[in-house]
mmCIF file of C-alpha atoms and ligand atoms in Angstrom:
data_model
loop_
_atom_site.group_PDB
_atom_site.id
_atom_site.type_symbol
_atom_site.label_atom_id
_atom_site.label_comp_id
_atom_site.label_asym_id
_atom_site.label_seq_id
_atom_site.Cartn_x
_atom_site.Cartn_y
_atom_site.Cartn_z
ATOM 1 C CA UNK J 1048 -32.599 -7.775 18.753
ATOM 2 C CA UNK J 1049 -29.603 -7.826 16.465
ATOM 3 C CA UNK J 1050 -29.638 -3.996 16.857
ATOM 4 C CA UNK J 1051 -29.022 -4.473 20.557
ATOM 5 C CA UNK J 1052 -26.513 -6.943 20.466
ATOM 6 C CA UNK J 1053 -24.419 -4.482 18.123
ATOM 7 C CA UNK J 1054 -24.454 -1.795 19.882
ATOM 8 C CA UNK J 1055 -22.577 -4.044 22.567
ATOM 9 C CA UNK J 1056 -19.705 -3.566 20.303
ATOM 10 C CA UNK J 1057 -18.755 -0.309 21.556
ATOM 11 C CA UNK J 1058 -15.585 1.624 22.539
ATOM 12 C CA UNK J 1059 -12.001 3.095 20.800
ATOM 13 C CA UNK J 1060 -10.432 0.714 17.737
ATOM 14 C CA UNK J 1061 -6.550 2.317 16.815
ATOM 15 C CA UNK J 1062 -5.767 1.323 13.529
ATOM 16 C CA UNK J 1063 -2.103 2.652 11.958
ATOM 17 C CA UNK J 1064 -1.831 1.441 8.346
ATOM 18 C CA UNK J 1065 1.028 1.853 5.315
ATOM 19 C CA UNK J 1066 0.875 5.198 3.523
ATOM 20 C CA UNK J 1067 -0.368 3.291 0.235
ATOM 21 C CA UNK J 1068 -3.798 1.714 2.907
ATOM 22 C CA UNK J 1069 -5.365 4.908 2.779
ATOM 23 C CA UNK J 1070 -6.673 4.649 -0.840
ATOM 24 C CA UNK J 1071 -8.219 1.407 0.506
ATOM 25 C CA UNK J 1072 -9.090 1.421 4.467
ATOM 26 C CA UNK J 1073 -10.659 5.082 4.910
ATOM 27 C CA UNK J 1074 -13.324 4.165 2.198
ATOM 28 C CA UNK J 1075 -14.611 0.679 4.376
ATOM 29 C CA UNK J 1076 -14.901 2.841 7.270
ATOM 30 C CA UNK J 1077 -18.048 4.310 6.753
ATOM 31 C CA UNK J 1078 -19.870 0.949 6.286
ATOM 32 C CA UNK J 1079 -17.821 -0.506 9.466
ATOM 33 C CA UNK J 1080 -19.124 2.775 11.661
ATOM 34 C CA UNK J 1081 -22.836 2.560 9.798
ATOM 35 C CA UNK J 1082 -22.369 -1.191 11.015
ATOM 36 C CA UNK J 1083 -21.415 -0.642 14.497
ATOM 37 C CA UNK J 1084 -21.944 3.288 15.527
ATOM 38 C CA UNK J 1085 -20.813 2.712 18.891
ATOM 39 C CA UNK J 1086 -17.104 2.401 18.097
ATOM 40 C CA UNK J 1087 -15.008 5.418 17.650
ATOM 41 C CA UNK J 1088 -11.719 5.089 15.485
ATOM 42 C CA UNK J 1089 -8.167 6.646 15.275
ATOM 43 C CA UNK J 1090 -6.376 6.457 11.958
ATOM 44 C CA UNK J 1091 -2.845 6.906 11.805
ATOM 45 C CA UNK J 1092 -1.339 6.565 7.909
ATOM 46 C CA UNK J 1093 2.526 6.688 7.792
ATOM 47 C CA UNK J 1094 5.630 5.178 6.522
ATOM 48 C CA UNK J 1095 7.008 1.175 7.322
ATOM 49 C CA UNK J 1096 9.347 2.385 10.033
ATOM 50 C CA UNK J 1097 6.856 4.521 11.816
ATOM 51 C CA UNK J 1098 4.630 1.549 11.866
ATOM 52 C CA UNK J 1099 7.429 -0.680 13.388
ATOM 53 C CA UNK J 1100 8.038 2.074 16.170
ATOM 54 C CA UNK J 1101 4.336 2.548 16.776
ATOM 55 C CA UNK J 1102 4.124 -1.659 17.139
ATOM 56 C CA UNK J 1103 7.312 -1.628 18.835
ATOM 57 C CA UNK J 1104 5.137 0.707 21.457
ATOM 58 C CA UNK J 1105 2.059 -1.434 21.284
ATOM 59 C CA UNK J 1106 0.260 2.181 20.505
ATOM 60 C CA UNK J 1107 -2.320 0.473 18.201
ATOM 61 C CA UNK J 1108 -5.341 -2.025 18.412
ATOM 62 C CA UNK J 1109 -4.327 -3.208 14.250
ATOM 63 C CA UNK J 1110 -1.786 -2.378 11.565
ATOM 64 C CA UNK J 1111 -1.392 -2.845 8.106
ATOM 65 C CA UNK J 1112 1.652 -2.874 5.793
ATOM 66 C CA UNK J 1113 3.309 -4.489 3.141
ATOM 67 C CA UNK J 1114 6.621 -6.259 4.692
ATOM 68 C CA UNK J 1115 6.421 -8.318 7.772
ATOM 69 C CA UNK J 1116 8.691 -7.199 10.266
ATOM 70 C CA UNK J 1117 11.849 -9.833 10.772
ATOM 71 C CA UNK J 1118 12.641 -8.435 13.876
ATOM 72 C CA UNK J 1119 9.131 -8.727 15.491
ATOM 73 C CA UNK J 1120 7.159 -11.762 16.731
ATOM 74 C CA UNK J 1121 3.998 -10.968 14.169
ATOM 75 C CA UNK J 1122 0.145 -12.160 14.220
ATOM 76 C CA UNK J 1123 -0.663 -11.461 10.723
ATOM 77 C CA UNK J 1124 -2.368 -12.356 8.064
ATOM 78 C CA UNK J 1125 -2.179 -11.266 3.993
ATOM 79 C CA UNK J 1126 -5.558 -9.769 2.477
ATOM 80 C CA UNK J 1127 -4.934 -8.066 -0.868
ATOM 81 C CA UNK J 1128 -2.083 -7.540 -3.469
ATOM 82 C CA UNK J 1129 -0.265 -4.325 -3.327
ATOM 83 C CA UNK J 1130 1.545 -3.788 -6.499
ATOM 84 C CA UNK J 1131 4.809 -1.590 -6.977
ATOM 85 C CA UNK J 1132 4.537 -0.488 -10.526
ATOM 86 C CA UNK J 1133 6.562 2.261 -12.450
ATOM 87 C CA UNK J 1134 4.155 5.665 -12.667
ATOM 88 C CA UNK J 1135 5.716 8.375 -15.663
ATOM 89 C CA UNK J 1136 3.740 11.093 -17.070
ATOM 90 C CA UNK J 1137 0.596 9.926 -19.676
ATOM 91 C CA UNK J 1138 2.903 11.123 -23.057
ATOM 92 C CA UNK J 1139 5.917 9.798 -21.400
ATOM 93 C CA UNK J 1140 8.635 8.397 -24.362
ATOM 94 C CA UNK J 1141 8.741 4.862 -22.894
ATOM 95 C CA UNK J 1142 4.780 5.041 -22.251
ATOM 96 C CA UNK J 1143 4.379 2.562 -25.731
ATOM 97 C CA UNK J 1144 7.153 0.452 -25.231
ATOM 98 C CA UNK J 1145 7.245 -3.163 -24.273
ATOM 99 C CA UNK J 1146 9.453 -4.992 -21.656
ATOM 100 C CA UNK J 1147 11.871 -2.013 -21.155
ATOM 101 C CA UNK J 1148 15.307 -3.218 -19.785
ATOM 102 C CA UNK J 1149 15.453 -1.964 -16.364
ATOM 103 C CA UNK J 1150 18.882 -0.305 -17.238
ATOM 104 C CA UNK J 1151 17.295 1.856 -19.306
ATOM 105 C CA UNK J 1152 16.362 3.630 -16.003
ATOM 106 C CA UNK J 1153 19.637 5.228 -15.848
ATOM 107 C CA UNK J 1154 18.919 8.262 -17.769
ATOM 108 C CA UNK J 1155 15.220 9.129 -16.628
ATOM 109 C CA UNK J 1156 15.066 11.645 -13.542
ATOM 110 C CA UNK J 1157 13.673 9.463 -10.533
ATOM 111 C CA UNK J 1158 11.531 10.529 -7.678
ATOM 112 C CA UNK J 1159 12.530 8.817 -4.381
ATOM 113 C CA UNK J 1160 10.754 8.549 -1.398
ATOM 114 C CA UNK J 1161 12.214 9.675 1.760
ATOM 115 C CA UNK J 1162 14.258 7.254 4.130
ATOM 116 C CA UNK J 1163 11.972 4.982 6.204
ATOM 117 C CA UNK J 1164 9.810 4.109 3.603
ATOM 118 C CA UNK J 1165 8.740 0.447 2.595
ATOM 119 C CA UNK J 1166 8.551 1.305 -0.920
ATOM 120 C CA UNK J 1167 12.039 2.815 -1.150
ATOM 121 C CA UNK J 1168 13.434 0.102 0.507
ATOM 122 C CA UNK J 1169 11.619 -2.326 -2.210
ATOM 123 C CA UNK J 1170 13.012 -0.274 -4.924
ATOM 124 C CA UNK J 1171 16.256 0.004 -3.811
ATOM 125 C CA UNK J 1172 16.581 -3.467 -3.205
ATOM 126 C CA UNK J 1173 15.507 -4.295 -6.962
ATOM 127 C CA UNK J 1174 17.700 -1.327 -8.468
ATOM 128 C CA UNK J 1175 21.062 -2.982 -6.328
ATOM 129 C CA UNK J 1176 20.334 -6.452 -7.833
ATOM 130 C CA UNK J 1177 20.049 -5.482 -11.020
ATOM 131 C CA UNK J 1178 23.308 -3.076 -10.658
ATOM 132 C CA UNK J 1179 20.904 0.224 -11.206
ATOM 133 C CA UNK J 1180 22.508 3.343 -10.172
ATOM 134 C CA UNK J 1181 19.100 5.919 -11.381
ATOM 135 C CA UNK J 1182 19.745 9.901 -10.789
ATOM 136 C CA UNK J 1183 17.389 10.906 -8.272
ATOM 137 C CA UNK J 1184 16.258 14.398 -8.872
ATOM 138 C CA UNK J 1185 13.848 15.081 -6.013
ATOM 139 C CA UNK J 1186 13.780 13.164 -2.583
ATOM 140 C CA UNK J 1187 9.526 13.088 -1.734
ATOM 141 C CA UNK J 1188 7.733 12.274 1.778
ATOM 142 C CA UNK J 1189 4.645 11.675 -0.058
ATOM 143 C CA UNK J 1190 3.356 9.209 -2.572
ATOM 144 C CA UNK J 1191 0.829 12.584 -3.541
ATOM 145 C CA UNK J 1192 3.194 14.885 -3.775
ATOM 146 C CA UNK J 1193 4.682 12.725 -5.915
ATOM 147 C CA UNK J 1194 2.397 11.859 -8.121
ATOM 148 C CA UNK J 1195 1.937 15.744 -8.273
ATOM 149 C CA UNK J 1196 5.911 16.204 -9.403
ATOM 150 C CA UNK J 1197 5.079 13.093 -12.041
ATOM 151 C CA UNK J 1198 2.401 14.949 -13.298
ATOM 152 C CA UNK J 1199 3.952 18.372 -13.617
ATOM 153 C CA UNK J 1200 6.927 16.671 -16.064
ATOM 154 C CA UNK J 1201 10.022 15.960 -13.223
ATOM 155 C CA UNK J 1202 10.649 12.709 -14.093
ATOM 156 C CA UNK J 1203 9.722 9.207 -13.097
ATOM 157 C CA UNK J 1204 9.171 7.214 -9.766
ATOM 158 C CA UNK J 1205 7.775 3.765 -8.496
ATOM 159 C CA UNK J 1206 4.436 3.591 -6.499
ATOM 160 C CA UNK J 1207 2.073 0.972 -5.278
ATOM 161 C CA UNK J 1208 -0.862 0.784 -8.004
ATOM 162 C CA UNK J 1209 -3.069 1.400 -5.055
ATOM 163 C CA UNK J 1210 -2.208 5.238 -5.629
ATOM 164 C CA UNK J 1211 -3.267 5.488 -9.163
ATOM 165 C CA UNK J 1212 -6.947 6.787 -9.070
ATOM 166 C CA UNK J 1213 -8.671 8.608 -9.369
ATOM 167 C CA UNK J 1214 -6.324 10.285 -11.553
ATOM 168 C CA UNK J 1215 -5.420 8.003 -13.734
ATOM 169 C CA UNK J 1216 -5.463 9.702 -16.868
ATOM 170 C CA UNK J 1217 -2.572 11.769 -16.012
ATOM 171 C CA UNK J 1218 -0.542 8.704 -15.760
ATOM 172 C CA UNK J 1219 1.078 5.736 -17.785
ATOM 173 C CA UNK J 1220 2.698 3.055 -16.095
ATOM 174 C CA UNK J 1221 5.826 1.986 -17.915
ATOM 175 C CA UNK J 1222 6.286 -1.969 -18.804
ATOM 176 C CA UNK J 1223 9.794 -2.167 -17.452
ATOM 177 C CA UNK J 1224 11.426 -5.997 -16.571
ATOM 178 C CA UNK J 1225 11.243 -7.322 -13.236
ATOM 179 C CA UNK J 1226 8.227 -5.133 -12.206
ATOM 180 C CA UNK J 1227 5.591 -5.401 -10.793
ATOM 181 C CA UNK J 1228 7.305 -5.739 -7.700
ATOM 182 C CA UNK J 1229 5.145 -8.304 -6.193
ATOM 183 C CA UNK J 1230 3.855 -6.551 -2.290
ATOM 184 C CA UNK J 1231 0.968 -7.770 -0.338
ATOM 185 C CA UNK J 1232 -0.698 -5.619 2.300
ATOM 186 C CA UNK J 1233 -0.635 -7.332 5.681
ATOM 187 C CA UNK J 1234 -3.327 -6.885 8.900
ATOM 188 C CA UNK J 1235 -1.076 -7.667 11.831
ATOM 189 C CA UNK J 1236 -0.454 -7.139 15.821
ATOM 190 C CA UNK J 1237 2.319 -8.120 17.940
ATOM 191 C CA UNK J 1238 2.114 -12.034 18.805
ATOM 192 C CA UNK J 1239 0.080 -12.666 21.927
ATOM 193 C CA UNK J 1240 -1.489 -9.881 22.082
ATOM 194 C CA UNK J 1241 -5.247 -9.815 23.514
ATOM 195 C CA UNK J 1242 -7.781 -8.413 20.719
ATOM 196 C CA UNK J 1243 -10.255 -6.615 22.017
ATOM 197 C CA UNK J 1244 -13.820 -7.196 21.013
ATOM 198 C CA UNK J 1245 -13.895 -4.147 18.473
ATOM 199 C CA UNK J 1246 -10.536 -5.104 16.757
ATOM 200 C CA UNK J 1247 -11.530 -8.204 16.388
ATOM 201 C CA UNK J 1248 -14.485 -7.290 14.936
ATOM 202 C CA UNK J 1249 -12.514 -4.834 12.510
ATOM 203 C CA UNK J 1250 -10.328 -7.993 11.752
ATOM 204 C CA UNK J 1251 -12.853 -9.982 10.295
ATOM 205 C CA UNK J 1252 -14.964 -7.473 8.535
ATOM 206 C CA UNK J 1253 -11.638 -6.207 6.740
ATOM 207 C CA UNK J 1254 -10.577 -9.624 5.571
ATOM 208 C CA UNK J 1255 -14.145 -10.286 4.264
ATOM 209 C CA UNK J 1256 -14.270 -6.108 2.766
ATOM 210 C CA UNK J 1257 -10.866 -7.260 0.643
ATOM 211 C CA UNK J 1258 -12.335 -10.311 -0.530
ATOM 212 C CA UNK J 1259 -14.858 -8.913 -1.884
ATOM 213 C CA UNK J 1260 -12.818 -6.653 -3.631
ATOM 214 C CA UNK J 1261 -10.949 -9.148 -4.916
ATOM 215 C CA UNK J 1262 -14.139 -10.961 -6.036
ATOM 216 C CA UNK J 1263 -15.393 -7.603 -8.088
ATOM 217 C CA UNK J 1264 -12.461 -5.663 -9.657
ATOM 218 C CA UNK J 1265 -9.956 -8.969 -9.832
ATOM 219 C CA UNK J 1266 -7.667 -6.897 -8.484
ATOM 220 C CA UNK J 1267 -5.529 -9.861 -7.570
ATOM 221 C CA UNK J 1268 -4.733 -11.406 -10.922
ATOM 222 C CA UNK J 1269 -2.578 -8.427 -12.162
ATOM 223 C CA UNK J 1270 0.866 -10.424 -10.930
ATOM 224 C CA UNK J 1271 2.534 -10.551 -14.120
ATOM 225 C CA UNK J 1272 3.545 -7.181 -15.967
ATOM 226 C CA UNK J 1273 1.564 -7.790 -18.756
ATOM 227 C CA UNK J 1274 -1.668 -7.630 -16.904
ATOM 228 C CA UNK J 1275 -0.856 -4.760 -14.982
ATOM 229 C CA UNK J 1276 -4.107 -2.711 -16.374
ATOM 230 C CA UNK J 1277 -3.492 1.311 -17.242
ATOM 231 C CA UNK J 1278 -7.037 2.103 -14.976
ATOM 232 C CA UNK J 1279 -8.969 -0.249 -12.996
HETATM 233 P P1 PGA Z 223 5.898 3.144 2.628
HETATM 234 O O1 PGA Z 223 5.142 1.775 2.437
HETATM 235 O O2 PGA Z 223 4.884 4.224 2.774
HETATM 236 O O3 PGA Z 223 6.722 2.937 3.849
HETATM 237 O O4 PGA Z 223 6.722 3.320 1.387
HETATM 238 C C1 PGA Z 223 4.191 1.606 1.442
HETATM 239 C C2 PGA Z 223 3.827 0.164 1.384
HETATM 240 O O5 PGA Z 223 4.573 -0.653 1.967
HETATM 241 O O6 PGA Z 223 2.802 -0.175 0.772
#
């Protein structure tokens, strides 16, 4: 029966994904394990340079993050938008205004994540092009703990939409130029490498899982800054 023939698919799936992945993967886990209870998972959630080491290491079946590695020979392949927008406080100021010039980002307190991260790196990158020098007030390892410090009034910082709920009310996200910055989440594994049977199976159930997301919230369409919704 088909029962029988899934409960061949047994055995250990390793899955290390981007910080901003676990308000997404965690959720399609239950269905996966109601699908196929003979597999047992490990979920590892950290920054874009653990994930490198971790690959570098080959200590994971799968891995998921937002910037393809130059440096490695990746298998990879894009599944869902992952939007960097700027989160302030619900009653912030700028909260009403339209297309704010990103040099008005000079005087607002900024919340930066720590070194390693992806999403520093991305806003970094953007501030240095655009000859941004912000004031960073508080240096955070997590995108929580910063939403917390958003929250609680100690300034503003940039996170990947994915973070937003379920709190959303707390927050606006400002309409500043040049943002979105335009991220994709990635489900990758070092060239060449054998899949096993389970990963495999993971693959192809979280590529269909996003497109189906995709196909209900149209989570994909919010590219331009304009569209970028205030809940979804
Ligand atoms: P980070 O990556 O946790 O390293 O900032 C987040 C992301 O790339 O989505």
């Amino acid at each position: 029966t088909v029962a029988d023939l899934k409960g061949l698919k047994q055995g250990q799936l390793r899955l290390a994904v981007i910080t901003t992945a676990k308000y997404f993967v965690p959720r399609l886990l239950g269905p996966f394990c109601q699908l196929y209870p003979g597999i047992e998972i490990s979920l590892q959630v950290t920054n874009h340079e653990r994930i490198l080491e971790r690959m570098v290491n080959n200590m994971d079946d799968l891995y998921i993050m937002s910037q393809v590695p130059e440096s490695l020979d990746v298998s990879y392949e894009p599944f869902l938008d992952n939007p960097l927008v700027m989160f302030a406080p619900v009653n912030h100021p700028l909260a009403k205004e339209k297309n704010i010039p990103i040099g008005r980002l000079t005087n607002e307190p900024f919340i930066m994540r720590e070194p390693g991260s992806g999403t520093r790196r991305a806003v970094q990158q953007l501030f240095d092009e655009h000859g941004v020098k912000v004031k960073v007030k508080l240096e955070l390892g997590s995108n929580e703990a910063i939403k917390q410090a958003i929250a609680g009034g100690l300034g503003i910082s940039v996170l990947s939409l994915h973070t937003l709920m379920p709190d959303s009310s707390e927050f606006s996200i400002l309409d500043v130029e040049h943002f979105p910055i335009k991220r994709t989440w990635f489900l990758g594994y070092p060239a060449g490498k054998q899949l096993s049977i389970v990963a495999r199976t993971y693959y192809e159930y979280l590529l269909e899982a996003a497109k189906k997301f995709v196909e209900e919230t149209g989570f994909s369409a919010y590219s331009k800054s304009e569209d970028v919704p205030t809940s979804f």
